[in-house]
PDB file of C-alpha atoms in Angstrom:
ATOM      1  CA  ASP A   1      33.825 -18.790  45.709  1.00  0.00           C
ATOM      2  CA  THR A   2      33.889 -17.642  42.091  1.00  0.00           C
ATOM      3  CA  GLY A   3      30.864 -19.611  40.847  1.00  0.00           C
ATOM      4  CA  VAL A   4      27.370 -18.394  40.019  1.00  0.00           C
ATOM      5  CA  SER A   5      25.418 -17.464  43.139  1.00  0.00           C
ATOM      6  CA  GLN A   6      21.692 -17.028  43.633  1.00  0.00           C
ATOM      7  CA  ASP A   7      19.697 -15.488  46.447  1.00  0.00           C
ATOM      8  CA  PRO A   8      17.540 -16.528  48.167  1.00  0.00           C
ATOM      9  CA  ARG A   9      17.911 -20.284  47.942  1.00  0.00           C
ATOM     10  CA  HIS A  10      14.350 -20.844  49.058  1.00  0.00           C
ATOM     11  CA  LYS A  11      11.292 -18.605  48.997  1.00  0.00           C
ATOM     12  CA  ILE A  12       7.824 -19.385  50.287  1.00  0.00           C
ATOM     13  CA  THR A  13       5.137 -16.859  49.472  1.00  0.00           C
ATOM     14  CA  LYS A  14       1.392 -16.552  49.369  1.00  0.00           C
ATOM     15  CA  ARG A  15      -0.507 -16.361  46.124  1.00  0.00           C
ATOM     16  CA  GLY A  16      -0.756 -12.806  44.876  1.00  0.00           C
ATOM     17  CA  GLN A  17       2.482 -11.578  46.447  1.00  0.00           C
ATOM     18  CA  ASN A  18       5.457 -10.261  44.468  1.00  0.00           C
ATOM     19  CA  VAL A  19       8.856 -11.931  44.711  1.00  0.00           C
ATOM     20  CA  THR A  20      12.315 -11.000  43.433  1.00  0.00           C
ATOM     21  CA  PHE A  21      15.297 -13.264  42.919  1.00  0.00           C
ATOM     22  CA  ARG A  22      18.913 -12.271  42.404  1.00  0.00           C
ATOM     23  CA  CYS A  23      21.664 -13.896  40.375  1.00  0.00           C
ATOM     24  CA  ASP A  24      25.351 -13.012  40.519  1.00  0.00           C
ATOM     25  CA  PRO A  25      27.191 -14.536  37.554  1.00  0.00           C
ATOM     26  CA  ILE A  26      30.854 -15.430  37.338  1.00  0.00           C
ATOM     27  CA  SER A  27      32.560 -12.044  37.290  1.00  0.00           C
ATOM     28  CA  GLU A  28      33.946 -11.970  33.751  1.00  0.00           C
ATOM     29  CA  HIS A  29      30.897 -13.614  32.163  1.00  0.00           C
ATOM     30  CA  ASN A  30      28.907 -11.167  30.077  1.00  0.00           C
ATOM     31  CA  ARG A  31      26.118 -13.575  29.024  1.00  0.00           C
ATOM     32  CA  LEU A  32      23.410 -14.507  31.522  1.00  0.00           C
ATOM     33  CA  TYR A  33      20.429 -16.874  31.288  1.00  0.00           C
ATOM     34  CA  TRP A  34      17.391 -17.631  33.415  1.00  0.00           C
ATOM     35  CA  TYR A  35      15.702 -21.046  33.307  1.00  0.00           C
ATOM     36  CA  ARG A  36      12.750 -22.523  35.179  1.00  0.00           C
ATOM     37  CA  GLN A  37      12.482 -26.141  36.270  1.00  0.00           C
ATOM     38  CA  THR A  38       9.284 -27.760  37.516  1.00  0.00           C
ATOM     39  CA  LEU A  39       9.156 -31.089  39.300  1.00  0.00           C
ATOM     40  CA  GLY A  40      10.131 -34.004  37.084  1.00  0.00           C
ATOM     41  CA  GLN A  41      11.004 -31.814  34.122  1.00  0.00           C
ATOM     42  CA  GLY A  42      14.190 -30.475  32.638  1.00  0.00           C
ATOM     43  CA  PRO A  43      14.915 -26.751  32.913  1.00  0.00           C
ATOM     44  CA  GLU A  44      13.207 -24.498  30.362  1.00  0.00           C
ATOM     45  CA  PHE A  45      14.701 -21.299  28.983  1.00  0.00           C
ATOM     46  CA  LEU A  46      13.128 -18.055  30.183  1.00  0.00           C
ATOM     47  CA  THR A  47      15.347 -15.170  29.107  1.00  0.00           C
ATOM     48  CA  TYR A  48      18.855 -14.153  28.001  1.00  0.00           C
ATOM     49  CA  PHE A  49      21.042 -11.113  28.599  1.00  0.00           C
ATOM     50  CA  GLN A  50      24.081  -9.936  26.714  1.00  0.00           C
ATOM     51  CA  ASN A  51      25.659  -7.465  29.122  1.00  0.00           C
ATOM     52  CA  GLU A  52      22.720  -5.273  30.229  1.00  0.00           C
ATOM     53  CA  ALA A  53      20.601  -5.915  27.124  1.00  0.00           C
ATOM     54  CA  GLN A  54      17.782  -8.452  27.330  1.00  0.00           C
ATOM     55  CA  LEU A  55      17.989 -10.037  23.889  1.00  0.00           C
ATOM     56  CA  GLU A  56      15.562 -12.918  24.067  1.00  0.00           C
ATOM     57  CA  LYS A  57      12.465 -13.829  26.080  1.00  0.00           C
ATOM     58  CA  SER A  58      10.599 -17.109  26.028  1.00  0.00           C
ATOM     59  CA  ARG A  59       6.846 -17.269  25.607  1.00  0.00           C
ATOM     60  CA  LEU A  60       6.924 -18.810  29.080  1.00  0.00           C
ATOM     61  CA  LEU A  61       7.767 -15.359  30.417  1.00  0.00           C
ATOM     62  CA  SER A  62       4.311 -13.893  30.932  1.00  0.00           C
ATOM     63  CA  ASP A  63       3.645 -10.221  31.595  1.00  0.00           C
ATOM     64  CA  ARG A  64       3.900 -10.930  35.324  1.00  0.00           C
ATOM     65  CA  PHE A  65       7.581 -11.727  34.924  1.00  0.00           C
ATOM     66  CA  SER A  66      10.293  -9.128  34.462  1.00  0.00           C
ATOM     67  CA  ALA A  67      14.047  -9.506  34.419  1.00  0.00           C
ATOM     68  CA  GLU A  68      16.767  -6.903  34.549  1.00  0.00           C
ATOM     69  CA  ARG A  69      20.526  -6.705  34.473  1.00  0.00           C
ATOM     70  CA  PRO A  70      21.062  -2.999  35.134  1.00  0.00           C
ATOM     71  CA  LYS A  71      24.834  -2.745  34.988  1.00  0.00           C
ATOM     72  CA  GLY A  72      25.640  -5.872  33.091  1.00  0.00           C
ATOM     73  CA  SER A  73      26.651  -7.642  36.266  1.00  0.00           C
ATOM     74  CA  PHE A  74      24.014  -9.143  38.585  1.00  0.00           C
ATOM     75  CA  SER A  75      20.484  -9.849  37.378  1.00  0.00           C
ATOM     76  CA  THR A  76      17.079  -9.857  39.045  1.00  0.00           C
ATOM     77  CA  LEU A  77      13.964 -11.802  38.154  1.00  0.00           C
ATOM     78  CA  GLU A  78      10.695 -10.463  39.539  1.00  0.00           C
ATOM     79  CA  ILE A  79       7.367 -12.244  39.546  1.00  0.00           C
ATOM     80  CA  GLN A  80       4.310 -10.126  40.251  1.00  0.00           C
ATOM     81  CA  ARG A  81       1.013 -11.474  41.604  1.00  0.00           C
ATOM     82  CA  THR A  82       2.409 -14.961  42.050  1.00  0.00           C
ATOM     83  CA  GLU A  83       0.272 -17.973  41.199  1.00  0.00           C
ATOM     84  CA  GLN A  84       0.575 -21.553  42.396  1.00  0.00           C
ATOM     85  CA  GLY A  85       1.744 -22.525  38.928  1.00  0.00           C
ATOM     86  CA  ASP A  86       4.826 -20.359  39.443  1.00  0.00           C
ATOM     87  CA  SER A  87       6.135 -22.833  42.021  1.00  0.00           C
ATOM     88  CA  ALA A  88       9.392 -24.110  40.559  1.00  0.00           C
ATOM     89  CA  MET A  89      13.164 -23.980  40.765  1.00  0.00           C
ATOM     90  CA  TYR A  90      14.530 -20.840  39.086  1.00  0.00           C
ATOM     91  CA  LEU A  91      18.036 -21.348  37.746  1.00  0.00           C
ATOM     92  CA  CYS A  92      20.544 -18.789  36.576  1.00  0.00           C
ATOM     93  CA  ALA A  93      23.489 -19.548  34.309  1.00  0.00           C
ATOM     94  CA  SER A  94      26.313 -17.505  32.870  1.00  0.00           C
ATOM     95  CA  ARG A  95      28.933 -17.930  30.181  1.00  0.00           C
ATOM     96  CA  LEU A  96      31.837 -16.075  28.679  1.00  0.00           C
ATOM     97  CA  ALA A  97      31.134 -14.871  25.162  1.00  0.00           C
ATOM     98  CA  GLY A  98      33.784 -16.009  22.768  1.00  0.00           C
ATOM     99  CA  GLY A  99      35.047 -18.607  25.183  1.00  0.00           C
ATOM    100  CA  PRO A 100      36.345 -21.823  23.686  1.00  0.00           C
ATOM    101  CA  TYR A 101      33.211 -23.828  24.367  1.00  0.00           C
ATOM    102  CA  ASN A 102      30.433 -21.373  25.205  1.00  0.00           C
ATOM    103  CA  GLU A 103      29.816 -23.522  28.249  1.00  0.00           C
ATOM    104  CA  GLN A 104      27.090 -22.413  30.637  1.00  0.00           C
ATOM    105  CA  PHE A 105      27.698 -22.553  34.365  1.00  0.00           C
ATOM    106  CA  PHE A 106      24.709 -22.820  36.651  1.00  0.00           C
ATOM    107  CA  GLY A 107      23.985 -21.460  40.090  1.00  0.00           C
ATOM    108  CA  PRO A 108      22.347 -23.449  42.911  1.00  0.00           C
ATOM    109  CA  GLY A 109      18.882 -22.175  42.036  1.00  0.00           C
ATOM    110  CA  THR A 110      16.069 -20.492  43.954  1.00  0.00           C
ATOM    111  CA  ARG A 111      13.202 -22.778  44.902  1.00  0.00           C
ATOM    112  CA  LEU A 112       9.893 -20.907  44.936  1.00  0.00           C
ATOM    113  CA  THR A 113       6.830 -22.287  46.665  1.00  0.00           C
ATOM    114  CA  VAL A 114       3.571 -20.398  46.205  1.00  0.00           C
ATOM    115  CA  LEU A 115       0.908 -21.308  48.762  1.00  0.00           C
TER     116      LEU A 115
ATOM    117  CA  LYS B   1      10.969 -26.737  17.609  1.00  0.00           C
ATOM    118  CA  GLN B   2      14.017 -28.234  19.315  1.00  0.00           C
ATOM    119  CA  GLU B   3      13.269 -31.339  21.343  1.00  0.00           C
ATOM    120  CA  VAL B   4      15.561 -33.419  23.517  1.00  0.00           C
ATOM    121  CA  THR B   5      14.575 -36.887  24.697  1.00  0.00           C
ATOM    122  CA  GLN B   6      16.320 -38.987  27.316  1.00  0.00           C
ATOM    123  CA  ILE B   7      15.975 -42.729  27.684  1.00  0.00           C
ATOM    124  CA  PRO B   8      15.524 -44.413  30.088  1.00  0.00           C
ATOM    125  CA  ALA B   9      13.634 -42.146  32.479  1.00  0.00           C
ATOM    126  CA  ALA B  10      14.994 -44.135  35.412  1.00  0.00           C
ATOM    127  CA  LEU B  11      17.718 -46.719  35.838  1.00  0.00           C
ATOM    128  CA  SER B  12      18.743 -48.823  38.814  1.00  0.00           C
ATOM    129  CA  VAL B  13      22.013 -50.759  38.748  1.00  0.00           C
ATOM    130  CA  PRO B  14      24.238 -52.561  41.241  1.00  0.00           C
ATOM    131  CA  GLU B  15      27.486 -50.935  42.224  1.00  0.00           C
ATOM    132  CA  GLY B  16      30.374 -51.596  39.857  1.00  0.00           C
ATOM    133  CA  GLU B  17      28.316 -51.872  36.683  1.00  0.00           C
ATOM    134  CA  ASN B  18      29.123 -49.914  33.556  1.00  0.00           C
ATOM    135  CA  LEU B  19      26.111 -48.097  32.178  1.00  0.00           C
ATOM    136  CA  VAL B  20      24.966 -45.944  29.275  1.00  0.00           C
ATOM    137  CA  LEU B  21      22.496 -43.076  29.323  1.00  0.00           C
ATOM    138  CA  ASN B  22      20.943 -41.997  26.040  1.00  0.00           C
ATOM    139  CA  CYS B  23      19.980 -38.604  24.703  1.00  0.00           C
ATOM    140  CA  SER B  24      18.433 -37.778  21.333  1.00  0.00           C
ATOM    141  CA  PHE B  25      17.845 -34.368  19.784  1.00  0.00           C
ATOM    142  CA  THR B  26      15.943 -33.127  16.763  1.00  0.00           C
ATOM    143  CA  ASP B  27      17.870 -30.013  15.750  1.00  0.00           C
ATOM    144  CA  SER B  28      20.708 -30.811  13.358  1.00  0.00           C
ATOM    145  CA  ALA B  29      22.024 -27.259  13.813  1.00  0.00           C
ATOM    146  CA  ILE B  30      23.331 -28.176  17.228  1.00  0.00           C
ATOM    147  CA  TYR B  31      26.223 -26.067  18.486  1.00  0.00           C
ATOM    148  CA  ASN B  32      27.176 -28.130  21.517  1.00  0.00           C
ATOM    149  CA  LEU B  33      25.775 -30.703  23.882  1.00  0.00           C
ATOM    150  CA  GLN B  34      26.216 -30.618  27.648  1.00  0.00           C
ATOM    151  CA  TRP B  35      25.663 -33.335  30.195  1.00  0.00           C
ATOM    152  CA  PHE B  36      24.724 -32.265  33.725  1.00  0.00           C
ATOM    153  CA  ARG B  37      24.240 -33.941  37.049  1.00  0.00           C
ATOM    154  CA  GLN B  38      21.517 -32.783  39.437  1.00  0.00           C
ATOM    155  CA  ASP B  39      21.192 -33.964  43.017  1.00  0.00           C
ATOM    156  CA  PRO B  40      17.728 -33.753  44.639  1.00  0.00           C
ATOM    157  CA  GLY B  41      16.693 -30.149  45.233  1.00  0.00           C
ATOM    158  CA  LYS B  42      20.007 -28.816  43.961  1.00  0.00           C
ATOM    159  CA  GLY B  43      21.303 -26.914  40.959  1.00  0.00           C
ATOM    160  CA  LEU B  44      23.095 -28.322  37.930  1.00  0.00           C
ATOM    161  CA  THR B  45      26.687 -29.495  37.850  1.00  0.00           C
ATOM    162  CA  SER B  46      28.266 -29.575  34.414  1.00  0.00           C
ATOM    163  CA  LEU B  47      29.893 -32.919  33.661  1.00  0.00           C
ATOM    164  CA  LEU B  48      30.957 -32.797  30.036  1.00  0.00           C
ATOM    165  CA  LEU B  49      30.508 -30.540  27.032  1.00  0.00           C
ATOM    166  CA  ILE B  50      30.930 -31.728  23.458  1.00  0.00           C
ATOM    167  CA  GLN B  51      31.273 -29.256  20.637  1.00  0.00           C
ATOM    168  CA  SER B  52      29.430 -30.066  17.397  1.00  0.00           C
ATOM    169  CA  SER B  53      32.776 -30.655  15.706  1.00  0.00           C
ATOM    170  CA  GLN B  54      33.808 -33.244  18.282  1.00  0.00           C
ATOM    171  CA  ARG B  55      32.853 -36.892  18.585  1.00  0.00           C
ATOM    172  CA  GLU B  56      33.494 -37.487  22.285  1.00  0.00           C
ATOM    173  CA  GLN B  57      34.799 -36.106  25.556  1.00  0.00           C
ATOM    174  CA  THR B  58      36.148 -37.916  28.598  1.00  0.00           C
ATOM    175  CA  SER B  59      36.471 -36.988  32.239  1.00  0.00           C
ATOM    176  CA  GLY B  60      37.528 -39.653  34.692  1.00  0.00           C
ATOM    177  CA  ARG B  61      34.978 -42.468  34.633  1.00  0.00           C
ATOM    178  CA  LEU B  62      32.686 -40.523  32.298  1.00  0.00           C
ATOM    179  CA  ASN B  63      32.702 -40.570  28.514  1.00  0.00           C
ATOM    180  CA  ALA B  64      30.237 -38.686  26.358  1.00  0.00           C
ATOM    181  CA  SER B  65      29.801 -39.178  22.622  1.00  0.00           C
ATOM    182  CA  LEU B  66      28.007 -37.151  19.987  1.00  0.00           C
ATOM    183  CA  ASP B  67      26.627 -38.314  16.637  1.00  0.00           C
ATOM    184  CA  LYS B  68      25.088 -35.354  14.832  1.00  0.00           C
ATOM    185  CA  SER B  69      23.952 -37.393  11.846  1.00  0.00           C
ATOM    186  CA  SER B  70      21.742 -39.601  13.987  1.00  0.00           C
ATOM    187  CA  GLY B  71      20.868 -36.900  16.514  1.00  0.00           C
ATOM    188  CA  ARG B  72      22.182 -38.886  19.461  1.00  0.00           C
ATOM    189  CA  SER B  73      24.501 -38.545  22.407  1.00  0.00           C
ATOM    190  CA  THR B  74      25.426 -41.093  25.022  1.00  0.00           C
ATOM    191  CA  LEU B  75      26.928 -40.765  28.478  1.00  0.00           C
ATOM    192  CA  TYR B  76      28.938 -43.786  29.554  1.00  0.00           C
ATOM    193  CA  ILE B  77      29.680 -44.233  33.247  1.00  0.00           C
ATOM    194  CA  ALA B  78      32.291 -46.840  34.113  1.00  0.00           C
ATOM    195  CA  ALA B  79      32.414 -48.756  37.373  1.00  0.00           C
ATOM    196  CA  SER B  80      29.388 -47.029  38.867  1.00  0.00           C
ATOM    197  CA  GLN B  81      29.388 -46.050  42.552  1.00  0.00           C
ATOM    198  CA  PRO B  82      26.554 -45.215  44.985  1.00  0.00           C
ATOM    199  CA  GLY B  83      27.742 -41.606  44.897  1.00  0.00           C
ATOM    200  CA  ASP B  84      26.830 -41.496  41.203  1.00  0.00           C
ATOM    201  CA  SER B  85      23.143 -41.679  42.151  1.00  0.00           C
ATOM    202  CA  ALA B  86      21.503 -38.525  40.790  1.00  0.00           C
ATOM    203  CA  THR B  87      19.497 -37.232  37.857  1.00  0.00           C
ATOM    204  CA  TYR B  88      21.489 -36.834  34.663  1.00  0.00           C
ATOM    205  CA  LEU B  89      20.358 -34.215  32.182  1.00  0.00           C
ATOM    206  CA  CYS B  90      21.502 -33.620  28.646  1.00  0.00           C
ATOM    207  CA  ALA B  91      21.050 -30.268  26.965  1.00  0.00           C
ATOM    208  CA  GLN B  92      21.474 -29.144  23.394  1.00  0.00           C
ATOM    209  CA  GLY B  93      23.004 -25.722  22.848  1.00  0.00           C
ATOM    210  CA  GLY B  94      21.984 -23.882  19.734  1.00  0.00           C
ATOM    211  CA  GLY B  95      20.594 -20.786  18.126  1.00  0.00           C
ATOM    212  CA  SER B  96      22.152 -17.363  18.050  1.00  0.00           C
ATOM    213  CA  ASN B  97      22.174 -17.115  21.830  1.00  0.00           C
ATOM    214  CA  TYR B  98      23.371 -20.654  22.576  1.00  0.00           C
ATOM    215  CA  LYS B  99      20.444 -21.238  24.910  1.00  0.00           C
ATOM    216  CA  LEU B 100      20.074 -24.772  26.176  1.00  0.00           C
ATOM    217  CA  THR B 101      17.179 -27.114  25.453  1.00  0.00           C
ATOM    218  CA  PHE B 102      17.025 -29.846  28.069  1.00  0.00           C
ATOM    219  CA  GLY B 103      15.705 -33.359  28.220  1.00  0.00           C
ATOM    220  CA  LYS B 104      13.680 -34.506  31.230  1.00  0.00           C
ATOM    221  CA  GLY B 105      16.606 -36.421  32.634  1.00  0.00           C
ATOM    222  CA  THR B 106      17.449 -39.961  33.683  1.00  0.00           C
ATOM    223  CA  LEU B 107      17.190 -40.777  37.384  1.00  0.00           C
ATOM    224  CA  LEU B 108      20.102 -43.092  38.204  1.00  0.00           C
ATOM    225  CA  THR B 109      20.237 -45.184  41.345  1.00  0.00           C
ATOM    226  CA  VAL B 110      23.392 -47.175  42.084  1.00  0.00           C
ATOM    227  CA  ASN B 111      22.765 -49.772  44.772  1.00  0.00           C
ATOM    228  CA  PRO B 112      25.585 -50.810  47.141  1.00  0.00           C
TER     229      PRO B 112
END
């Protein structure tokens, strides 16, 4: 399977715990995005990486959130001291810079439930 | 601020009908527009992408159009099937990083 993969697919945690999600983009894609989707809403942009550099962060990304892409390949999104409002689907997408359409390809998402 | 609006929020049709989903956007500096399908609890499946220089794209029973001057896109589904039941999202790509701004989606139900 050469698509975008995310792990875990589901995560249930208690309020106050830290969680970390992983995204593996399509291998040759050097651009990577994180989005968050709450129930009944469309996904909202969180952050963007060009290779290992984090070039843009949304105001939605509070200080409790941190994202990394250490070697320009996979990326992690960590949420510290989780709150019930963090419950959402976290989606990762990747694209090939300079590709003909700059199309983004999405992974299956990680569904986070904070109790 | 970029905003994307989708109408209707929900649509129920009998099998075999042709239907149109609407998407409007406020940013005239759009780079591209993507239509996605999302099944309950799942990720996004890309259906069609239209570049700002294009007017429409077709894939099988799907046809998407783009009118930059009016800030509108439509997704036309021909001969709908129960398997088409899902939420359809449109997203505007723009800005220096081509990030996507999504609408809230249209929940489509095709009844056998």
